[in-house]
Amino acid sequence: MLAVFAAVAATLAGPTAASASATARDVTRVTPVPGEEGRYRITGDDRGAAAWDACGGGTCFFSEYDGVGDLWVVPACGRHNVPREFNDRLTSAWNRTPYIVLVFKDSNQGKYQGPMPAWFKGNLAPGHNNETSSVDVLCM
């Protein structure tokens, strides 16, 4: 009888440290990267769903397929070099603007790769995947 009582008491006492860590989910976080305007690190178990949501507006690029990984939000209209840590690492994008974004292989708009249309959301073309070093947002 004592053994049964001890087992029931242990069950009611709550999860052990081992079981709590096995069932706890890592909270998804969107954290600005210090010193790099528009750059964010997305971490956590549900980062895939959170990444697209983290793009609140403008033009957003991601370091992995399907809007996952680190996020770079292009700061404004005009020409921009990709932040150092994103250089040649852009894989997907969401252009939440009515403007065309020109994509370039080299920094300072060298070696034009092509346009990204307004409202585009998805993976970059295979020839542009991990090849982009600068962009030009054509706001008019």
Coordinates of C-alpha atoms in Angstrom, one line a residue, residues 5 18 45 51 62 70 76 108 136:
F5 CA 0.9 5.7 -2.4
A18 CA 14.3 15.1 -17.4
D45 CA 11.4 25.0 -32.7
A51 CA 10.3 33.5 -40.2
F62 CA 16.3 34.6 -45.7
D70 CA 18.4 34.4 -40.6
A76 CA 15.0 51.3 -47.9
N108 CA 27.9 47.5 -55.7
D136 CA 18.5 47.6 -55.9

